[in-house]
PDB file of C-alpha atoms in Angstrom:
ATOM      1  CA  MET H   1     -27.430 -12.545  27.528  1.00 45.00           C
ATOM      2  CA  ARG H   2     -27.870 -13.363  23.858  1.00 57.00           C
ATOM      3  CA  ARG H   3     -31.128 -13.224  21.952  1.00 60.00           C
ATOM      4  CA  THR H   4     -31.944 -15.355  18.925  1.00 60.00           C
ATOM      5  CA  LEU H   5     -32.301 -13.590  15.581  1.00 67.00           C
ATOM      6  CA  GLY H   6     -34.404 -14.961  12.776  1.00 62.00           C
ATOM      7  CA  PRO H   7     -35.692 -16.715  10.950  1.00 69.00           C
ATOM      8  CA  GLY H   8     -35.112 -14.661   7.847  1.00 83.00           C
ATOM      9  CA  GLU H   9     -33.263 -11.446   7.149  1.00 93.00           C
ATOM     10  CA  PRO H  10     -33.150  -9.160  10.211  1.00 93.00           C
ATOM     11  CA  VAL H  11     -33.617  -5.406  10.220  1.00 95.00           C
ATOM     12  CA  VAL H  12     -30.584  -3.423  11.375  1.00 95.00           C
ATOM     13  CA  THR H  13     -31.065  -0.222  13.349  1.00 95.00           C
ATOM     14  CA  ILE H  14     -28.211   2.229  12.779  1.00 95.00           C
ATOM     15  CA  HIS H  15     -27.732   4.873  15.470  1.00 95.00           C
ATOM     16  CA  LEU H  16     -26.565   8.006  13.660  1.00 92.00           C
ATOM     17  CA  SER H  17     -26.788  10.189  16.774  1.00 85.00           C
ATOM     18  CA  SER H  18     -28.454  10.178  20.181  1.00 81.00           C
ATOM     19  CA  ASP H  19     -31.833  10.964  18.628  1.00 86.00           C
ATOM     20  CA  GLU H  20     -31.547   9.783  15.007  1.00 92.00           C
ATOM     21  CA  THR H  21     -31.723   6.211  13.745  1.00 94.00           C
ATOM     22  CA  VAL H  22     -32.122   4.468  10.400  1.00 93.00           C
ATOM     23  CA  ALA H  23     -33.624   0.982  10.057  1.00 95.00           C
ATOM     24  CA  LEU H  24     -32.657  -1.146   7.046  1.00 96.00           C
ATOM     25  CA  PRO H  25     -32.800  -4.808   6.038  1.00 96.00           C
ATOM     26  CA  MET H  26     -29.435  -6.443   6.743  1.00 97.00           C
ATOM     27  CA  GLU H  27     -28.405  -6.882   3.101  1.00 97.00           C
ATOM     28  CA  GLU H  28     -29.209  -3.270   2.219  1.00 98.00           C
ATOM     29  CA  TYR H  29     -27.319  -2.110   5.300  1.00 98.00           C
ATOM     30  CA  LEU H  30     -24.251  -4.088   4.183  1.00 98.00           C
ATOM     31  CA  VAL H  31     -24.031  -2.186   0.894  1.00 99.00           C
ATOM     32  CA  GLY H  32     -23.481   1.012   2.896  1.00 98.00           C
ATOM     33  CA  VAL H  33     -20.954  -0.677   5.187  1.00 98.00           C
ATOM     34  CA  ILE H  34     -18.793  -2.077   2.399  1.00 99.00           C
ATOM     35  CA  ALA H  35     -18.943   1.320   0.692  1.00 98.00           C
ATOM     36  CA  GLY H  36     -17.589   2.920   3.859  1.00 98.00           C
ATOM     37  CA  GLU H  37     -15.045   0.276   4.781  1.00 98.00           C
ATOM     38  CA  ILE H  38     -13.142  -0.716   1.614  1.00 98.00           C
ATOM     39  CA  SER H  39     -12.640   0.361  -1.975  1.00 98.00           C
ATOM     40  CA  PRO H  40     -15.300  -0.947  -4.389  1.00 98.00           C
ATOM     41  CA  ARG H  41     -12.481  -1.386  -6.908  1.00 98.00           C
ATOM     42  CA  ASN H  42     -11.131  -4.358  -4.947  1.00 98.00           C
ATOM     43  CA  ASP H  43     -11.410  -7.818  -6.483  1.00 98.00           C
ATOM     44  CA  MET H  44     -14.849  -9.386  -6.033  1.00 99.00           C
ATOM     45  CA  GLU H  45     -13.611 -12.046  -3.590  1.00 99.00           C
ATOM     46  CA  ALA H  46     -12.323  -9.337  -1.236  1.00 99.00           C
ATOM     47  CA  LEU H  47     -15.718  -7.610  -1.391  1.00 99.00           C
ATOM     48  CA  LYS H  48     -17.425 -10.919  -0.604  1.00 99.00           C
ATOM     49  CA  ALA H  49     -15.113 -11.528   2.364  1.00 99.00           C
ATOM     50  CA  MET H  50     -15.915  -8.041   3.620  1.00 99.00           C
ATOM     51  CA  ALA H  51     -19.646  -8.683   3.204  1.00 99.00           C
ATOM     52  CA  VAL H  52     -19.540 -11.865   5.290  1.00 99.00           C
ATOM     53  CA  ALA H  53     -17.341 -10.300   7.983  1.00 99.00           C
ATOM     54  CA  ALA H  54     -19.533  -7.184   8.206  1.00 99.00           C
ATOM     55  CA  ARG H  55     -22.750  -9.242   8.310  1.00 99.00           C
ATOM     56  CA  THR H  56     -21.286 -11.418  11.054  1.00 98.00           C
ATOM     57  CA  PHE H  57     -20.056  -8.401  13.022  1.00 98.00           C
ATOM     58  CA  ALA H  58     -23.508  -6.791  12.937  1.00 98.00           C
ATOM     59  CA  TRP H  59     -25.357 -10.035  13.682  1.00 97.00           C
ATOM     60  CA  GLU H  60     -23.219 -10.845  16.728  1.00 97.00           C
ATOM     61  CA  ARG H  61     -23.730  -7.363  18.182  1.00 96.00           C
ATOM     62  CA  MET H  62     -27.474  -7.544  17.575  1.00 95.00           C
ATOM     63  CA  GLU H  63     -27.583 -10.891  19.389  1.00 94.00           C
ATOM     64  CA  ARG H  64     -26.072  -9.113  22.411  1.00 94.00           C
ATOM     65  CA  ASP H  65     -28.421  -6.107  22.047  1.00 93.00           C
ATOM     66  CA  VAL H  66     -25.440  -3.818  21.413  1.00 93.00           C
ATOM     67  CA  GLU H  67     -26.181  -0.689  19.378  1.00 91.00           C
ATOM     68  CA  LEU H  68     -24.674  -0.283  15.918  1.00 95.00           C
ATOM     69  CA  CYS H  69     -23.394   3.160  14.953  1.00 95.00           C
ATOM     70  CA  ALA H  70     -22.196   4.379  11.551  1.00 96.00           C
ATOM     71  CA  THR H  71     -18.586   5.154  12.502  1.00 94.00           C
ATOM     72  CA  VAL H  72     -15.311   3.271  12.990  1.00 93.00           C
ATOM     73  CA  HIS H  73     -16.431   2.552  16.552  1.00 92.00           C
ATOM     74  CA  CYS H  74     -18.726  -0.079  15.006  1.00 95.00           C
ATOM     75  CA  GLN H  75     -18.703  -0.253  11.210  1.00 97.00           C
ATOM     76  CA  VAL H  76     -18.548   2.744   8.893  1.00 97.00           C
ATOM     77  CA  TRP H  77     -21.864   3.063   7.042  1.00 98.00           C
ATOM     78  CA  LEU H  78     -22.428   5.459   4.143  1.00 98.00           C
ATOM     79  CA  SER H  79     -25.888   6.616   3.118  1.00 97.00           C
ATOM     80  CA  PRO H  80     -26.735   6.805  -0.621  1.00 97.00           C
ATOM     81  CA  GLU H  81     -26.102  10.560  -0.456  1.00 97.00           C
ATOM     82  CA  GLU H  82     -22.684  10.080   1.130  1.00 97.00           C
ATOM     83  CA  ARG H  83     -21.802   7.485  -1.488  1.00 98.00           C
ATOM     84  CA  PHE H  84     -22.636   9.930  -4.266  1.00 98.00           C
ATOM     85  CA  GLU H  85     -20.544  12.584  -2.527  1.00 98.00           C
ATOM     86  CA  ARG H  86     -17.603  10.185  -2.503  1.00 97.00           C
ATOM     87  CA  TRP H  87     -17.963   8.542  -5.915  1.00 98.00           C
ATOM     88  CA  GLY H  88     -19.856  10.989  -8.125  1.00 98.00           C
ATOM     89  CA  ASP H  89     -20.532   9.580 -11.595  1.00 98.00           C
ATOM     90  CA  GLN H  90     -19.251   6.146 -10.544  1.00 98.00           C
ATOM     91  CA  THR H  91     -21.834   5.753  -7.775  1.00 98.00           C
ATOM     92  CA  GLU H  92     -24.216   3.496  -9.696  1.00 98.00           C
ATOM     93  CA  THR H  93     -21.389   1.281 -10.986  1.00 98.00           C
ATOM     94  CA  TYR H  94     -19.729   0.895  -7.579  1.00 98.00           C
ATOM     95  CA  THR H  95     -23.011   0.364  -5.732  1.00 98.00           C
ATOM     96  CA  ARG H  96     -24.026  -2.347  -8.188  1.00 98.00           C
ATOM     97  CA  ARG H  97     -20.651  -4.063  -7.734  1.00 98.00           C
ATOM     98  CA  ILE H  98     -20.921  -4.035  -3.956  1.00 99.00           C
ATOM     99  CA  ALA H  99     -24.517  -5.273  -4.106  1.00 98.00           C
ATOM    100  CA  GLU H 100     -23.313  -8.188  -6.243  1.00 98.00           C
ATOM    101  CA  ALA H 101     -20.865  -9.228  -3.506  1.00 99.00           C
ATOM    102  CA  VAL H 102     -23.560  -8.927  -0.843  1.00 98.00           C
ATOM    103  CA  GLU H 103     -26.062 -10.942  -2.879  1.00 98.00           C
ATOM    104  CA  ALA H 104     -23.492 -13.657  -3.642  1.00 98.00           C
ATOM    105  CA  THR H 105     -22.987 -14.237   0.098  1.00 99.00           C
ATOM    106  CA  MET H 106     -26.558 -13.565   1.244  1.00 98.00           C
ATOM    107  CA  GLY H 107     -27.259 -14.819   4.745  1.00 97.00           C
ATOM    108  CA  GLU H 108     -23.759 -16.224   5.318  1.00 98.00           C
ATOM    109  CA  LEU H 109     -22.273 -15.898   8.796  1.00 98.00           C
ATOM    110  CA  ILE H 110     -18.951 -16.933  10.335  1.00 99.00           C
ATOM    111  CA  THR H 111     -19.289 -19.343  13.260  1.00 98.00           C
ATOM    112  CA  TYR H 112     -16.915 -21.040  15.689  1.00 98.00           C
ATOM    113  CA  GLU H 113     -18.094 -24.167  17.474  1.00 98.00           C
ATOM    114  CA  GLY H 114     -21.671 -23.313  16.578  1.00 96.00           C
ATOM    115  CA  GLN H 115     -21.583 -19.687  17.775  1.00 96.00           C
ATOM    116  CA  VAL H 116     -21.537 -16.542  15.632  1.00 97.00           C
ATOM    117  CA  ILE H 117     -18.099 -14.966  16.063  1.00 98.00           C
ATOM    118  CA  GLN H 118     -16.942 -11.449  16.850  1.00 98.00           C
ATOM    119  CA  ALA H 119     -15.739 -10.755  13.309  1.00 99.00           C
ATOM    120  CA  THR H 120     -13.381  -7.881  14.022  1.00 98.00           C
ATOM    121  CA  TYR H 121     -11.339  -6.445  11.174  1.00 98.00           C
ATOM    122  CA  HIS H 122      -8.963  -3.556  10.535  1.00 97.00           C
ATOM    123  CA  GLY H 123      -7.371  -1.535   7.759  1.00 96.00           C
ATOM    124  CA  SER H 124      -3.787  -2.775   7.723  1.00 96.00           C
ATOM    125  CA  CYS H 125      -1.753  -5.085   9.976  1.00 96.00           C
ATOM    126  CA  GLY H 126       1.684  -4.426   8.480  1.00 93.00           C
ATOM    127  CA  GLY H 127       2.411  -8.083   7.778  1.00 95.00           C
ATOM    128  CA  GLN H 128       1.227  -9.854  10.955  1.00 96.00           C
ATOM    129  CA  THR H 129      -2.146  -9.660  12.693  1.00 97.00           C
ATOM    130  CA  GLU H 130      -2.450  -9.453  16.482  1.00 97.00           C
ATOM    131  CA  GLU H 131      -3.900 -11.791  19.113  1.00 97.00           C
ATOM    132  CA  SER H 132      -7.072 -10.536  20.769  1.00 97.00           C
ATOM    133  CA  LYS H 133      -5.605 -10.916  24.277  1.00 96.00           C
ATOM    134  CA  PHE H 134      -3.003  -8.220  23.635  1.00 95.00           C
ATOM    135  CA  VAL H 135      -5.639  -5.689  22.566  1.00 94.00           C
ATOM    136  CA  TRP H 136      -8.740  -6.455  24.645  1.00 93.00           C
ATOM    137  CA  GLY H 137      -7.285  -8.566  27.437  1.00 92.00           C
ATOM    138  CA  TRP H 138      -8.937 -11.901  26.719  1.00 94.00           C
ATOM    139  CA  ASP H 139      -7.988 -14.767  24.444  1.00 97.00           C
ATOM    140  CA  ILE H 140     -10.395 -15.648  21.636  1.00 98.00           C
ATOM    141  CA  PRO H 141      -9.392 -18.878  19.869  1.00 98.00           C
ATOM    142  CA  TYR H 142     -10.329 -17.746  16.366  1.00 99.00           C
ATOM    143  CA  LEU H 143      -8.632 -14.324  16.731  1.00 98.00           C
ATOM    144  CA  GLN H 144      -4.978 -15.349  16.751  1.00 98.00           C
ATOM    145  CA  SER H 145      -1.900 -13.778  15.170  1.00 97.00           C
ATOM    146  CA  VAL H 146      -1.402 -14.851  11.541  1.00 98.00           C
ATOM    147  CA  ALA H 147       1.020 -13.837   8.795  1.00 96.00           C
ATOM    148  CA  CYS H 148      -0.324 -11.474   6.166  1.00 96.00           C
ATOM    149  CA  ILE H 149       0.894 -10.905   2.620  1.00 92.00           C
ATOM    150  CA  GLU H 150       0.372  -7.147   2.629  1.00 86.00           C
ATOM    151  CA  GLU H 151       3.272  -4.764   2.092  1.00 80.00           C
ATOM    152  CA  PRO H 152       3.943  -2.818   5.324  1.00 83.00           C
ATOM    153  CA  THR H 153       3.047   0.866   5.179  1.00 86.00           C
ATOM    154  CA  VAL H 154       4.980   3.213   7.476  1.00 92.00           C
ATOM    155  CA  ARG H 155       3.313   6.348   8.825  1.00 95.00           C
ATOM    156  CA  GLU H 156       5.097   9.126  10.686  1.00 97.00           C
ATOM    157  CA  LYS H 157       3.867  11.513  13.348  1.00 97.00           C
ATOM    158  CA  ARG H 158       6.064  14.197  14.894  1.00 97.00           C
ATOM    159  CA  PHE H 159       5.628  15.654  18.394  1.00 97.00           C
ATOM    160  CA  SER H 160       7.401  18.535  20.106  1.00 96.00           C
ATOM    161  CA  PHE H 161       8.495  18.045  23.718  1.00 94.00           C
ATOM    162  CA  ASP H 162       5.758  20.423  24.878  1.00 95.00           C
ATOM    163  CA  GLU H 163       3.120  18.428  22.981  1.00 96.00           C
ATOM    164  CA  LEU H 164       4.290  15.161  24.520  1.00 94.00           C
ATOM    165  CA  ASP H 165       4.309  16.723  27.983  1.00 94.00           C
ATOM    166  CA  ALA H 166       0.732  17.921  27.459  1.00 95.00           C
ATOM    167  CA  PHE H 167      -0.492  14.536  26.185  1.00 94.00           C
ATOM    168  CA  LEU H 168       1.426  12.293  28.574  1.00 94.00           C
ATOM    169  CA  GLY H 169       1.995  14.410  31.680  1.00 93.00           C
ATOM    170  CA  THR H 170       5.792  14.155  31.368  1.00 92.00           C
ATOM    171  CA  SER H 171       8.469  16.845  31.724  1.00 91.00           C
ATOM    172  CA  LEU H 172      10.526  16.137  28.607  1.00 91.00           C
ATOM    173  CA  ALA H 173      11.130  19.810  27.873  1.00 88.00           C
ATOM    174  CA  LEU H 174      13.194  20.038  31.071  1.00 88.00           C
ATOM    175  CA  MET H 175      15.167  16.810  30.580  1.00 90.00           C
ATOM    176  CA  SER H 176      18.526  16.081  29.015  1.00 87.00           C
ATOM    177  CA  GLU H 177      18.664  14.168  25.732  1.00 83.00           C
ATOM    178  CA  ASP H 178      19.679  10.903  27.434  1.00 84.00           C
ATOM    179  CA  ARG H 179      16.875  11.085  29.965  1.00 90.00           C
ATOM    180  CA  ARG H 180      14.269  11.798  27.299  1.00 89.00           C
ATOM    181  CA  SER H 181      14.988   8.591  25.407  1.00 89.00           C
ATOM    182  CA  GLU H 182      14.621   6.677  28.677  1.00 91.00           C
ATOM    183  CA  ALA H 183      11.478   8.531  29.736  1.00 93.00           C
ATOM    184  CA  ILE H 184       9.499   7.186  26.778  1.00 95.00           C
ATOM    185  CA  ALA H 185      10.482   3.683  25.716  1.00 95.00           C
ATOM    186  CA  VAL H 186       8.857   0.377  24.806  1.00 97.00           C
ATOM    187  CA  LEU H 187       9.160  -1.987  27.790  1.00 96.00           C
ATOM    188  CA  ALA H 188       7.569  -5.123  26.336  1.00 97.00           C
ATOM    189  CA  THR H 189       6.320  -6.268  22.952  1.00 96.00           C
ATOM    190  CA  THR H 190       3.704  -8.800  21.908  1.00 96.00           C
ATOM    191  CA  ASP H 191       4.633 -11.896  19.918  1.00 93.00           C
ATOM    192  CA  SER H 192       3.893  -9.954  16.722  1.00 93.00           C
ATOM    193  CA  GLY H 193       6.311  -7.157  17.690  1.00 94.00           C
ATOM    194  CA  ARG H 194       3.830  -4.496  18.792  1.00 96.00           C
ATOM    195  CA  ALA H 195       4.244  -2.387  21.914  1.00 97.00           C
ATOM    196  CA  GLN H 196       2.547  -4.176  24.796  1.00 96.00           C
ATOM    197  CA  SER H 197       3.686  -1.692  27.429  1.00 97.00           C
ATOM    198  CA  VAL H 198       5.456   1.664  27.235  1.00 97.00           C
ATOM    199  CA  ARG H 199       7.403   3.546  29.891  1.00 96.00           C
ATOM    200  CA  VAL H 200       6.032   7.067  30.216  1.00 95.00           C
ATOM    201  CA  GLY H 201       8.047   9.029  32.750  1.00 92.00           C
ATOM    202  CA  ASP H 202       7.804   7.149  36.044  1.00 90.00           C
ATOM    203  CA  SER H 203       4.754   5.173  34.946  1.00 93.00           C
ATOM    204  CA  GLU H 204       3.940   2.256  32.684  1.00 96.00           C
ATOM    205  CA  MET H 205       1.222   2.549  30.042  1.00 96.00           C
ATOM    206  CA  ALA H 206      -0.423  -0.166  27.947  1.00 96.00           C
ATOM    207  CA  GLY H 207       0.589   0.026  24.303  1.00 96.00           C
ATOM    208  CA  THR H 208      -3.055   0.354  23.266  1.00 95.00           C
ATOM    209  CA  SER H 209      -3.510   3.315  25.633  1.00 96.00           C
ATOM    210  CA  PHE H 210      -0.310   4.947  24.360  1.00 97.00           C
ATOM    211  CA  ARG H 211      -1.603   4.638  20.804  1.00 96.00           C
ATOM    212  CA  SER H 212      -4.975   6.107  21.765  1.00 95.00           C
ATOM    213  CA  VAL H 213      -3.592   9.073  23.718  1.00 96.00           C
ATOM    214  CA  LEU H 214      -1.229  10.118  20.903  1.00 97.00           C
ATOM    215  CA  GLY H 215      -3.613   9.264  18.058  1.00 96.00           C
ATOM    216  CA  LEU H 216      -1.210   6.799  16.447  1.00 96.00           C
ATOM    217  CA  SER H 217      -2.142   4.479  13.589  1.00 95.00           C
ATOM    218  CA  SER H 218      -1.026   1.329  15.418  1.00 96.00           C
ATOM    219  CA  THR H 219       0.970  -0.030  18.358  1.00 96.00           C
ATOM    220  CA  ASN H 220       3.768  -1.172  16.033  1.00 96.00           C
ATOM    221  CA  VAL H 221       5.978   1.800  16.904  1.00 96.00           C
ATOM    222  CA  ASP H 222       9.539   3.004  16.485  1.00 96.00           C
ATOM    223  CA  PHE H 223      10.960   6.124  18.177  1.00 96.00           C
ATOM    224  CA  ASP H 224      13.363   8.603  16.565  1.00 96.00           C
ATOM    225  CA  TRP H 225      14.466  11.412  18.894  1.00 94.00           C
ATOM    226  CA  SER H 226      15.885  14.759  17.805  1.00 93.00           C
ATOM    227  CA  ASP H 227      16.612  18.164  19.328  1.00 90.00           C
ATOM    228  CA  GLU H 228      13.125  19.314  18.300  1.00 90.00           C
ATOM    229  CA  GLY H 229      11.091  16.401  19.628  1.00 94.00           C
ATOM    230  CA  LEU H 230      10.076  12.838  18.853  1.00 96.00           C
ATOM    231  CA  LEU H 231       9.232  11.265  15.497  1.00 97.00           C
ATOM    232  CA  ILE H 232       7.072   8.164  15.968  1.00 97.00           C
ATOM    233  CA  LYS H 233       6.944   5.744  13.059  1.00 97.00           C
ATOM    234  CA  THR H 234       4.095   3.242  12.979  1.00 96.00           C
ATOM    235  CA  VAL H 235       3.470   0.236  10.749  1.00 95.00           C
ATOM    236  CA  GLY H 236      -0.098  -0.722   9.893  1.00 94.00           C
ATOM    237  CA  ASN H 237      -3.400   0.955  10.688  1.00 95.00           C
ATOM    238  CA  GLY H 238      -5.873  -0.206  13.320  1.00 93.00           C
ATOM    239  CA  HIS H 239      -5.973  -2.704  16.181  1.00 95.00           C
ATOM    240  CA  ALA H 240      -4.717  -5.505  13.858  1.00 96.00           C
ATOM    241  CA  VAL H 241      -7.101  -8.154  15.235  1.00 98.00           C
ATOM    242  CA  GLY H 242      -9.027 -10.358  12.815  1.00 98.00           C
ATOM    243  CA  MET H 243      -9.244  -9.758   9.079  1.00 99.00           C
ATOM    244  CA  CYS H 244      -6.762  -7.320   7.564  1.00 98.00           C
ATOM    245  CA  GLN H 245      -8.640  -5.460   4.830  1.00 98.00           C
ATOM    246  CA  THR H 246      -5.454  -4.682   2.900  1.00 97.00           C
ATOM    247  CA  GLY H 247      -4.269  -8.272   3.175  1.00 98.00           C
ATOM    248  CA  ALA H 248      -7.677  -9.604   2.138  1.00 98.00           C
ATOM    249  CA  ALA H 249      -7.554  -7.420  -0.976  1.00 98.00           C
ATOM    250  CA  MET H 250      -4.100  -8.757  -1.843  1.00 97.00           C
ATOM    251  CA  MET H 251      -5.171 -12.366  -1.263  1.00 98.00           C
ATOM    252  CA  ALA H 252      -8.132 -11.850  -3.600  1.00 98.00           C
ATOM    253  CA  LYS H 253      -5.816 -10.370  -6.203  1.00 97.00           C
ATOM    254  CA  GLU H 254      -3.645 -13.486  -5.956  1.00 97.00           C
ATOM    255  CA  GLY H 255      -6.642 -15.714  -6.663  1.00 98.00           C
ATOM    256  CA  TYR H 256      -7.870 -16.746  -3.208  1.00 98.00           C
ATOM    257  CA  GLY H 257     -11.626 -17.096  -2.735  1.00 99.00           C
ATOM    258  CA  TYR H 258     -13.531 -15.329   0.009  1.00 99.00           C
ATOM    259  CA  ARG H 259     -13.911 -18.513   2.052  1.00 99.00           C
ATOM    260  CA  GLU H 260     -10.127 -19.022   1.989  1.00 99.00           C
ATOM    261  CA  ILE H 261      -9.571 -15.399   2.969  1.00 99.00           C
ATOM    262  CA  LEU H 262     -11.933 -15.635   5.930  1.00 99.00           C
ATOM    263  CA  GLY H 263     -10.483 -18.993   6.998  1.00 99.00           C
ATOM    264  CA  HIS H 264      -6.994 -17.496   7.028  1.00 99.00           C
ATOM    265  CA  TYR H 265      -7.819 -14.591   9.327  1.00 99.00           C
ATOM    266  CA  TYR H 266     -10.408 -16.321  11.527  1.00 99.00           C
ATOM    267  CA  ARG H 267      -8.971 -19.669  12.653  1.00 98.00           C
ATOM    268  CA  GLY H 268     -11.075 -22.834  12.892  1.00 98.00           C
ATOM    269  CA  ILE H 269     -14.270 -21.193  11.672  1.00 98.00           C
ATOM    270  CA  GLU H 270     -17.201 -22.454   9.629  1.00 98.00           C
ATOM    271  CA  LEU H 271     -19.467 -20.492   7.293  1.00 98.00           C
ATOM    272  CA  VAL H 272     -23.182 -21.044   7.837  1.00 98.00           C
ATOM    273  CA  LYS H 273     -26.057 -19.778   5.684  1.00 97.00           C
ATOM    274  CA  VAL H 274     -28.914 -18.663   7.951  1.00 95.00           C
ATOM    275  CA  TYR H 275     -31.323 -17.267   5.322  1.00 95.00           C
TER     276      TYR H 275
END
């Protein structure tokens, strides 16, 4: 059940641990979120897009009485002390720049058909975002797969046969080379080319679960077997649903405004100023 927030700027309660919380006005909270989520050196329009997405994300969760933490599970939030630790002498300059983006979009939320959206975002999609149904199991009309102008970044992670056996419960160390490549293989892909399901031994595992178990950057995977083990190459970083932070930065650099950026990643939306 949703509750109604407002009127005016709400106070956000950040759960730092089971017994420690911090309460801040929304706009002050957003400065710490943007500091934790993207580089303050990005073009201003990318910072504004991030501000609106982060405000919307927090607002929607608060409407549902869902706790907000300070990690990637919710939105990364950096305290003033953590910002200084990260930026040193540039802290004042970067904080002022972020605050400018927050102030320029004050009170703006993303809505779809009159409702505040689940404004999910991620680090890097690798060139194509993902549909919500392939990650969370349900279709959300404004969270569809869209092309992204970012340059794909490939990450590599190597596993020995013993490591894979420990993580996945397989017996690769005892198998022949041919059987190994069949024991772990992508069975189905989503429309954007990510692993939807993966064969693991005699079982089938969801691509999202496979990524989680092995600590991979994304479900956009490629396997390269050798005598020593398996090299898994991934493209992108994160669940790939909603706004791509890398793509948003590139769009801003190419001259797109924050409204255009948000409208590209969240389909059919409207921006509404609530305070």
